Every structure is written in C-alpha cells, then in structure tokens.
Amino acid sequence: MGDVYVTSPTFVGHDTGSILAIDCHPSGKKFITCGQKARTSNGLVVVWNAEPVLDKKKASNENVPKLLFQVESQSQSNSCRWSPDGKRFAFGSDDSSVSVWEYVGLINSMGSITGGAQNVERYKECCVLRGHSMEVLTVEWSPNGKYLASGSIDYRIIIYNARKLPDRITVLNDIQLPVKGLSWDPIGKYLASLEGDKKLRFWATDSWQCVKSVTEPFESNIEETMLTRLDWSPDGKYLMTPAAVRSGKPLIKLIQRQTWKSDQFLAGHHKGTTCVRAMPRLIEANLKNGKRMQLTCAAVGSRDKSISIWVFPGTLKPLFVINNIFNHTVMDFAWCGRNLLACSQDGTVKVIHLSESVIGEMISNEAMSDLCYQIYSIRPPRYELTDKEEDESQDSFNLSDLSSSANNASFVTCPEDVLIKRKKLVAAQQSSDIQLTKSMEDNSKENESKNSEKTMMEERNKQIDVRKDGKRRIQPVFCGTTTADPMTSLSSEGKKTVAPPPAKRKALAPAVPAKKGEVDLEDSSDSDDDDEEEEEDMEISDIESVRNKKRKVPATTSQPMLALDLKKPALRPMEPKSLKTQEGTVLMEAPEQQPKLSQHVVDRKGMFVEIDNRWKHGGVETTQIKLIKKKQQTAENEDDMMDGERRVNHECLWMAVLGSPVIIVAANKHNVVLGCGDKCLRVYRTFCGTHIVSLRLDSLPVLIGVTEHAAYALTENGRLSTWNLKLGKAVVTRQPLFDCVEASTDNSLISADVSETGVPLIVFSNGSIFTFNVSLSCWIQAITTNVLGRLTSPISDAQLSCSNGTTNSAGPLVRLLKRMRKQATAPGVAPQVVKAVKESQLEQLLHCAEQLGNPQDYQTMLMLYVETLCEGGSEKKLKNILNDLSRSGAPMQVCGLRRSALYDDVTRMIKLKQPAIAARIVAGVAASTTTKSLF
C-alpha cells in the first residue's frame, strides 16, 4: 500500500534488551521507552528525539541528536508515561517503586551523566513512590494532571496527588488479582482497571468506588502476558480492552460508557491481544453515501507479532494488518500525529506512517472540545488548546534552547551549573552602566566576528590556478575555523550550524583476528572440555600476539555497535506458556513453524545457528541447518576506513540437511539441540557438527533448552524429559506436569531450566517452584504458593549473594530466587510463626539444591539455613545438621563439596553467631561420632 509504509529506526533500542512500554510526549517532539537492559536484570528508561525517527533526512543528519536522556534503574521497568503537561514522566519497576522525573533543561556540555551515550536533556528525580509491596505493572496520569495511578501485583491500585507528591488520595484494595492495566476516562469521570485478564472494573473518580465490574469477555481467557495496555476512545464513548476471548478466539472488547454493554468487538488475531491505543483525536471519514462520519482510529497488538489498524464503530474488518512485524510479542503503542510507534519484547521499535488518504483527516482540538461539551457539558483539558496554540507549544520545544537549563537553581549535575550560578551573582552586583558597556562591547565583537567569517568564507571559495610548464596545478587554500568558541550548542536542522565536524573515527584493532582484514566477534569464554577447541584457542592467541605487535592498538576501548548485535537479544524474558488441563493431562501449544530461524549460541558471541525450512536444492525442498560465525570486516589501513565502510562477513562452520522442519532451537558451546516437526529432538556437536543422537518424543516440542551437557524438552502433552548428554543417559523420562499444575492451581508456566546434571527446575506464575527427585522418581515442591510468603520475612538478594562469600558463582536456584518478586510480611504476624515458616522454606530449598547438584546453590542454601537457625536459637536443628555432615558411612562429598569442609564452615558460623550453643553442640557431636566409631 503506497500510502502506508513501515520504518525501523535501528538506533532506537536498549542494546538488545526488551522494550516493554512506549509513550509520546504531548509536544510530539520526543518519546520515551522503558524495559530491561541487555544481559542484566536492571531496567532502562530512555527519552528519544522523535524527529530523526519520523524524518529520514534528520535521521542521517549527525547534528540532530537521537538519544536525549537515559537512566538505569535497579530492576526491570514495566510501564512509563508522560504527564499531560509534558514536564514530568513516571515509570514503574519490579522493585515495587514508581519513579517520577522532572525536566529541568538542556545540558550545555559534551559529557554524559549516566555513561554510555551522551545525554542532551537534563532531568531530576523529584520523587520515588514506594507504596506497593510487589512489582508495579502499570502507571497512568489522569488527563487533567491531578492524579497519578499505579497498579501492582500486590492486588492494589494507589491514587497519588500528582500536584503534591508523594501525598496519596486513596488506595483501592478491593481486588482479588494482580492489576495489569489502567486507563483514565478522557472526560475524567472513571478509571478503568484490568485485573489478571479476568475482571474489568470501573472506578468513579468522585467517590473512588467501583461502579461496575465486567467479567463476561474474560471468562474463558487464559493469562498469557504480565502486561496489558487498555485505552479509551477520544470521545470517551468506548473502553477498548485486550485479553478478551469469544468462542476461543482472542479479540478486543468495546465496552460502552454508562450502559457497560460489551456486544461490540474487534477480532482477527489468532493469539492473545496485548495492547490497544487510540489516536488522540477522532477522524473524519467519507462514507460511500457521501456523508462524513467521525470515527475512532485504533491500533491493536497481539502475541502473534502482528498489528492491525481499525476504525469504528460500524466496521467488521480492520483497515489493514501487518503480519510478523516483530520477532516477539507487541507490547505497547504511541501515536505521534498520524504516525504510530510500536515496541516489542524483542527490543525493537517500528514506525508505521499513515497518510490522510488511508485513515481520514484528524479533527481539530477545538472540534473535539465542542463535541465533548455537547455530550457531557465538559471541556476536557487535553482539548482546550487550539491548533495554533498547540503548534506554538510544540515549536517551543527546541533542542537548541539551552537557556532553560540554567533556570532551575536547585538542581546541579555538572560544573556548568556552578558557572552559571556564579555568573548570575556577578551580574547582579554589577551596575547597569557596566552592563550596558559590556553589551556594546559584545555587539562590537559579534560584528567583527561576522565580518571575519564572511571574509574567510569568500577565501574558501577561491582557488588559485597556476599554470607552469604547460601543467595545471590547483593550489590549496587554508580553511580555518570560522568561530572563536568551539563549544557550540546543538542546532536543529535547517539552521546554520557552526559546530566543528566530528572527528574521523578510526577502526579498532581486532581483539582476535581470525583472517586478514577481519575482526572475530567471538568473546573469550570458559575453558571447554574439547581438546580441539583448546588447541584452536592457543593458535588464535598466538596469532593475536603477533598481530598486536605489528598493528598499533588505539587508546580507546569502546567498540562500535553492529546491526548483528541487535538481531537477536542475548537475554530475553521467557513468554509464559499456557497450560490446559484435560482428562488428567496437560495440553500446551507448540510454536508455529517459521520459514527461517536464527538462534544465538550461548557463550559464543558472534556465532549463530541459522535454520532455513524452505531450502531448495536439486528441485527438492528440505531444511538446512548452518552454524555461522559473523565477523566484522576491517580495512588494511585503519586511517582510511570511514564509519560507513564496516561490513560483516558470514563464515559457515558446518552445515546439515534434514528432511523434517525445525520449529525450535537451543544451542550452547557444547551442543546444538533442534526440536523438529517429526516429534524428534536432534542433537549436534557445536564444534564440528557431528550428529550425536535423535530422540523420539511423545508429541511436538514446546520448550527445549540446554545447560552445559544437559538438555530438556517439554512437549505438547505436558511431559518433561531431561538427558545428560555427556554420560549418554536419561535423567527424567516423560514426567507429566499434571501433578505440578494441580498442586499449584495455576495455568501458566513462567520458567523452565535444567541443572548441569540434568535435574529440571520449573516455575509457575503463582510463584511455586518444582524440581525432581531422581532417586524417589517424584516431583518436589521447593517453594509453595505466595500465601505463606506473607507470613515470613523474604530472602534478600544480599543474603543470597553473601552466604557463600561470592557474588559471581550463583547457581540456577539462587539466580531464580533473585529474580522472584519479594513479598512484605503481613502486619500482626507472631515472631514464632515467622521463624517456623522461614525455617520450613529454607529446608525445602536446601533439599531442592541438593537434588539439583549445584555446589554453589547447595553451599548458599546451607549457610543461609544455618544462619537463620542461629538467629532463632534452634539448637536441635543445628545439631542435626552437624550429625548429618559427620555421619559415618556417608559419601565424602555432597554436591561436589567435601563434607569435612562444610562441617568446618557450619561450625565456624555457629561459633560466630551462638558461642554458647556451639560449645554444647560440637562437644555432643564429637562424642556421638567417637561412640559410633567404637562399634
């Protein structure tokens, strides 16, 4: 469609981290994104300049900044929104906090506050709201700017006084499920909340009471995402809510105002809908009968990675659908005029440009204000500005205006602020005569500078042609700078800039050159068991030492970001898998077959497994598997290489051909595991491509994974199998998840992992953790549901990091516990209850760590358990631990750790915490051990 086109601004991203929310500034000149920072559990919030995103010419202009401001949070950021006046933004995070930041001006310096990319704008954190006890999933400002609402997993909605933060207006706690979405009525009468994709509530803003609950559209829905974005139509007549289901088909429900009828819907996506966003104003469309009608234009996103554009009421089909626009779930939308910005969990942003001929003409703010006044006798503040006033307010936002950065005297972030303050004080002490004289001198200098610049520009255009001996020679003309001050402010496009051009960036010396003129993108990793790989690393190391002697290494250590780094995120949160129980079994949905797949090899940067399910050769269509290494091409002479001349070469290390399609892939430095459409799990050696084994499954694979030499597969029938590929034996054989689902009363699988020994570790959405006891051939519940979590104190990340004396060797269980949400202890719980529940949980975790066989997990849980027993004075349990560690006839090691060493560590901990108890326990254990040895 010629009037609709999609662009992908490659410079917008979180360095391969997921982007969970996006919102456009009221001026339309910038937008904000939030999500997760790549390869960490931290959150990232970034303010972007919208001009290079919407205009290709400005995107290529180096003088137009792209990134305006970024701030890193302690945990993943789930939602971000601008205030109606555009002066503040708020974002909610997994650490149960809501942060509010205020714009204070532009930065007139070449430095960066947070490191990495340079900040252009300056913001200050004016308030941190900590009213929730669990993850905050959504934040929304009211249209009039009076309220700020936040929703959380703790089953509460908090309404803050946005004009007097952190004052609260009220807390809405009559809720039974996590609050996943909020939306304010544009008229200001209602606040809509979506609770766990199961119930929709409407709260009256005058009394903060629930006036209506809607459950019918969500009765057959299964929770599939943690975040849901709902929205109202611009005139407030309809609430558009995702996550609705009708006859098993996902759709968007349109809830009518006041009558609360839900008989209208938008259908067409084949997976659950996640977000919907309406244009800020209604559009006027020409009907076939020649009449003009005012309609709502809205965008719908889904888990099927597609976007549909709708106009309603009165339509049964969308205007158009863009299929597979992302590689992951569509998370949020933002409208900048007729341009739609969409973000995805794959860490990218797409821009859909819509012309007026496609969606019609958007009516003016004045017309919207009159329309709302006719219907509700209210003029919403968002429509009070006329079009001219709106344009003026947008024009007032100019990146070249640096004067506003000095207006706020209470916020100092750089030396420029101090200099500005001092200049103000000096200027206040000077008399008006001196100021006038100084002003005249400045004008004289400015005129002199302009004349000098004019003369120099004329000289630049001259070329002296000297002919000598019949030969033509062009004599070069010296071109110096035309300004005295090299530190100039940013200028918008269309204005003459006098900033010096950026220095010519030289290519970096290759860290591990594999071939002449190439830079290997593979990082150095841990030692491998393969002798061949060790020899290859030694050869590469020798080559590196020789090359480094010949080539001069630049002083800088920064490396350019390549497009291949953004192609596949290294760390991406797993999408929850729905579980359907039927006749004593669990049914799951297998991934859809894709024409092509690409999977990064863990611990091998720059190495990817490429799958082509439609590879044709000799007239036969089969599936091709290739392991490729992507390498950055460099020039022989680094001084001659410009920024745009870098290329990436693809080296094929090995290739295989299959007769069945591949639907899911997992790979690490040891093995490549392929889940195929013929119900087989095929394993190849990563180093050489040797086919190790082909395992027949009971049904199609839904999830597969590999950790060191252990692999797992979860099938459509809800059966889990794990293998130790190094030893060539099965650890868990087709164990059903039905028992775990019944015990957890949950229908969503959040995470699945496997230890190095092949023991599985699975997590459900209610917080239950299960592992498998291989000796007893039974599932073990390591952590029960969140009910008991309210009766004890949570395990902090500091305890998990310090229990074994290190912070970098955490096992899979500890890493999982750090990612889990922390619950606050309920008020009025007796200390003995807190102690009993805490000890019971740690005993379960210790047993789970022993089954997983990870030494770091076991040592961490053991020392944390001992520390808790010492604090509670549980002498008998401490004695039982020492008896078990010193038991005669027991294996010398547990989870790869010597029992004697663990005994010494536990004894040392008891002596440190409880010296009196230690003396009695150690003496008793020693006597018991001596007595047993006599017999």
CSV table of N, CA and C in Angstrom, one decimal, residues 754-817:
chain,number,residue,atom,x,y,z
A,754,VAL,N,17.3,-26.5,33.5
A,754,VAL,CA,17.8,-27.8,33.9
A,754,VAL,C,19.2,-27.5,34.4
A,755,SER,N,19.6,-28.3,35.4
A,755,SER,CA,20.9,-28.2,36.0
A,755,SER,C,21.9,-28.9,35.2
A,756,GLU,N,23.2,-28.8,35.5
A,756,GLU,CA,24.2,-29.4,34.8
A,756,GLU,C,24.2,-30.9,34.8
A,757,THR,N,23.5,-31.5,35.8
A,757,THR,CA,23.3,-32.9,36.0
A,757,THR,C,22.1,-33.4,35.3
A,758,GLY,N,21.2,-32.5,34.8
A,758,GLY,CA,20.0,-32.9,34.1
A,758,GLY,C,18.8,-32.9,35.0
A,759,VAL,N,18.8,-32.3,36.2
A,759,VAL,CA,17.6,-32.2,37.1
A,759,VAL,C,16.9,-31.0,36.7
A,760,PRO,N,15.5,-31.1,36.4
A,760,PRO,CA,14.8,-29.9,36.0
A,760,PRO,C,14.4,-29.0,37.1
A,761,LEU,N,14.1,-27.7,36.7
A,761,LEU,CA,13.7,-26.7,37.7
A,761,LEU,C,12.6,-25.9,37.0
A,762,ILE,N,11.4,-25.9,37.4
A,762,ILE,CA,10.3,-25.2,36.7
A,762,ILE,C,9.6,-24.3,37.7
A,763,VAL,N,9.0,-23.2,37.2
A,763,VAL,CA,8.4,-22.2,38.0
A,763,VAL,C,7.0,-21.8,37.3
A,764,PHE,N,6.0,-21.7,38.2
A,764,PHE,CA,4.7,-21.3,37.7
A,764,PHE,C,4.4,-19.9,38.1
A,765,SER,N,3.3,-19.3,37.5
A,765,SER,CA,3.1,-17.9,37.7
A,765,SER,C,2.7,-17.5,39.1
A,766,ASN,N,2.3,-18.4,39.9
A,766,ASN,CA,1.9,-18.1,41.3
A,766,ASN,C,3.1,-18.1,42.2
A,767,GLY,N,4.3,-18.4,41.7
A,767,GLY,CA,5.5,-18.4,42.5
A,767,GLY,C,5.9,-19.8,42.9
A,768,SER,N,5.2,-20.9,42.6
A,768,SER,CA,5.6,-22.2,43.0
A,768,SER,C,6.8,-22.7,42.2
A,769,ILE,N,7.8,-23.3,42.9
A,769,ILE,CA,9.0,-23.8,42.2
A,769,ILE,C,9.0,-25.3,42.5
A,770,PHE,N,9.2,-26.1,41.4
A,770,PHE,CA,9.3,-27.6,41.5
A,770,PHE,C,10.6,-28.0,40.9
A,771,THR,N,11.1,-29.1,41.5
A,771,THR,CA,12.3,-29.8,41.0
A,771,THR,C,11.9,-31.3,41.1
A,772,PHE,N,12.8,-32.2,40.6
A,772,PHE,CA,12.5,-33.6,40.5
A,772,PHE,C,13.6,-34.4,41.3
A,773,ASN,N,13.1,-35.3,42.2
A,773,ASN,CA,13.9,-36.2,43.0
A,773,ASN,C,14.1,-37.4,42.1
A,774,VAL,N,15.3,-37.6,41.6
A,774,VAL,CA,15.6,-38.7,40.7
A,774,VAL,C,15.5,-40.0,41.4
A,775,SER,N,16.0,-40.1,42.7
A,775,SER,CA,16.0,-41.3,43.5
A,775,SER,C,14.6,-41.8,43.8
A,776,LEU,N,13.8,-40.8,44.2
A,776,LEU,CA,12.4,-41.2,44.6
A,776,LEU,C,11.4,-41.1,43.4
A,777,SER,N,11.9,-40.6,42.2
A,777,SER,CA,11.1,-40.5,41.0
A,777,SER,C,9.8,-39.8,41.3
A,778,CYS,N,10.0,-38.6,41.8
A,778,CYS,CA,8.8,-37.8,42.2
A,778,CYS,C,9.1,-36.3,42.1
A,779,TRP,N,8.1,-35.5,41.8
A,779,TRP,CA,8.2,-34.1,41.9
A,779,TRP,C,8.4,-33.6,43.3
A,780,ILE,N,9.2,-32.6,43.5
A,780,ILE,CA,9.4,-32.0,44.8
A,780,ILE,C,9.1,-30.5,44.7
A,781,GLN,N,8.3,-30.0,45.6
A,781,GLN,CA,7.9,-28.6,45.6
A,781,GLN,C,8.9,-27.8,46.5
A,782,ALA,N,9.7,-27.0,45.9
A,782,ALA,CA,10.7,-26.3,46.6
A,782,ALA,C,10.2,-25.1,47.3
A,783,ILE,N,9.2,-24.3,46.7
A,783,ILE,CA,8.6,-23.2,47.3
A,783,ILE,C,7.1,-23.3,47.0
A,784,THR,N,6.3,-23.1,48.1
A,784,THR,CA,4.8,-23.2,47.9
A,784,THR,C,4.3,-21.9,47.3
A,785,THR,N,3.0,-21.8,47.3
A,785,THR,CA,2.4,-20.6,46.8
A,785,THR,C,2.7,-19.4,47.6
A,786,ASN,N,2.2,-18.2,47.1
A,786,ASN,CA,2.6,-16.9,47.8
A,786,ASN,C,1.8,-16.7,49.1
A,787,VAL,N,0.9,-17.6,49.5
A,787,VAL,CA,0.2,-17.5,50.7
A,787,VAL,C,1.1,-17.4,51.9
A,788,LEU,N,2.1,-18.4,52.0
A,788,LEU,CA,3.0,-18.4,53.1
A,788,LEU,C,4.0,-17.3,53.0
A,789,GLY,N,4.2,-16.8,51.8
A,789,GLY,CA,5.2,-15.7,51.7
A,789,GLY,C,4.8,-14.5,52.5
A,790,ARG,N,3.6,-14.3,52.9
A,790,ARG,CA,3.1,-13.2,53.6
A,790,ARG,C,3.3,-13.4,55.1
A,791,LEU,N,3.7,-14.6,55.5
A,791,LEU,CA,3.8,-15.0,56.9
A,791,LEU,C,5.3,-15.0,57.4
A,792,THR,N,6.2,-14.6,56.6
A,792,THR,CA,7.6,-14.7,57.0
A,792,THR,C,8.3,-13.6,56.3
A,793,SER,N,9.6,-13.3,56.7
A,793,SER,CA,10.4,-12.3,56.0
A,793,SER,C,11.0,-12.9,54.8
A,794,PRO,N,11.1,-12.0,53.7
A,794,PRO,CA,11.7,-12.5,52.4
A,794,PRO,C,13.2,-12.7,52.5
A,795,ILE,N,13.7,-13.5,51.6
A,795,ILE,CA,15.1,-13.7,51.5
A,795,ILE,C,15.7,-12.6,50.6
A,796,SER,N,16.5,-11.8,51.1
A,796,SER,CA,17.1,-10.7,50.3
A,796,SER,C,18.2,-11.1,49.3
A,797,ASP,N,18.4,-10.3,48.3
A,797,ASP,CA,19.5,-10.6,47.4
A,797,ASP,C,20.8,-10.5,48.1
A,798,ALA,N,21.0,-9.7,49.0
A,798,ALA,CA,22.3,-9.6,49.8
A,798,ALA,C,22.6,-10.9,50.5
A,799,GLN,N,21.5,-11.5,51.1
A,799,GLN,CA,21.7,-12.8,51.8
A,799,GLN,C,22.1,-13.9,50.8
A,800,LEU,N,21.5,-13.9,49.6
A,800,LEU,CA,21.8,-14.9,48.6
A,800,LEU,C,23.2,-14.7,48.0
A,801,SER,N,23.7,-13.5,48.0
A,801,SER,CA,25.0,-13.2,47.4
A,801,SER,C,26.1,-13.4,48.4
A,802,CYS,N,25.9,-13.2,49.7
A,802,CYS,CA,26.9,-13.2,50.7
A,802,CYS,C,27.0,-14.5,51.4
A,803,SER,N,26.1,-15.4,51.3
A,803,SER,CA,26.1,-16.6,52.1
A,803,SER,C,27.2,-17.5,51.7
A,804,ASN,N,27.6,-17.5,50.4
A,804,ASN,CA,28.8,-18.4,50.0
A,804,ASN,C,30.0,-17.6,49.8
A,805,GLY,N,30.0,-16.3,50.2
A,805,GLY,CA,31.2,-15.5,50.1
A,805,GLY,C,31.5,-15.0,48.7
A,806,THR,N,30.7,-15.2,47.8
A,806,THR,CA,31.0,-14.7,46.4
A,806,THR,C,29.7,-14.2,45.8
A,807,THR,N,29.8,-13.4,44.8
A,807,THR,CA,28.6,-12.8,44.1
A,807,THR,C,28.6,-13.2,42.6
A,808,ASN,N,29.6,-14.0,42.1
A,808,ASN,CA,29.6,-14.3,40.7
A,808,ASN,C,29.4,-15.7,40.4
A,809,SER,N,29.2,-16.6,41.4
A,809,SER,CA,29.2,-18.0,41.2
A,809,SER,C,27.8,-18.6,41.6
A,810,ALA,N,26.8,-17.8,41.4
A,810,ALA,CA,25.4,-18.3,41.8
A,810,ALA,C,24.9,-19.4,40.9
A,811,GLY,N,24.3,-20.4,41.4
A,811,GLY,CA,23.7,-21.4,40.7
A,811,GLY,C,22.3,-21.1,40.1
A,812,PRO,N,21.7,-22.1,39.4
A,812,PRO,CA,20.4,-21.8,38.8
A,812,PRO,C,19.3,-21.4,39.9
A,813,LEU,N,19.3,-22.1,41.0
A,813,LEU,CA,18.3,-21.9,42.1
A,813,LEU,C,18.5,-20.5,42.7
A,814,VAL,N,19.7,-20.0,43.0
A,814,VAL,CA,19.9,-18.7,43.5
A,814,VAL,C,19.5,-17.6,42.5
A,815,ARG,N,19.9,-17.9,41.2
A,815,ARG,CA,19.6,-16.9,40.2
A,815,ARG,C,18.0,-16.7,40.1
A,816,LEU,N,17.3,-17.8,40.2
A,816,LEU,CA,15.9,-17.8,40.1
A,816,LEU,C,15.3,-17.1,41.3
A,817,LEU,N,15.8,-17.3,42.5
A,817,LEU,CA,15.3,-16.7,43.7
A,817,LEU,C,15.5,-15.2,43.7
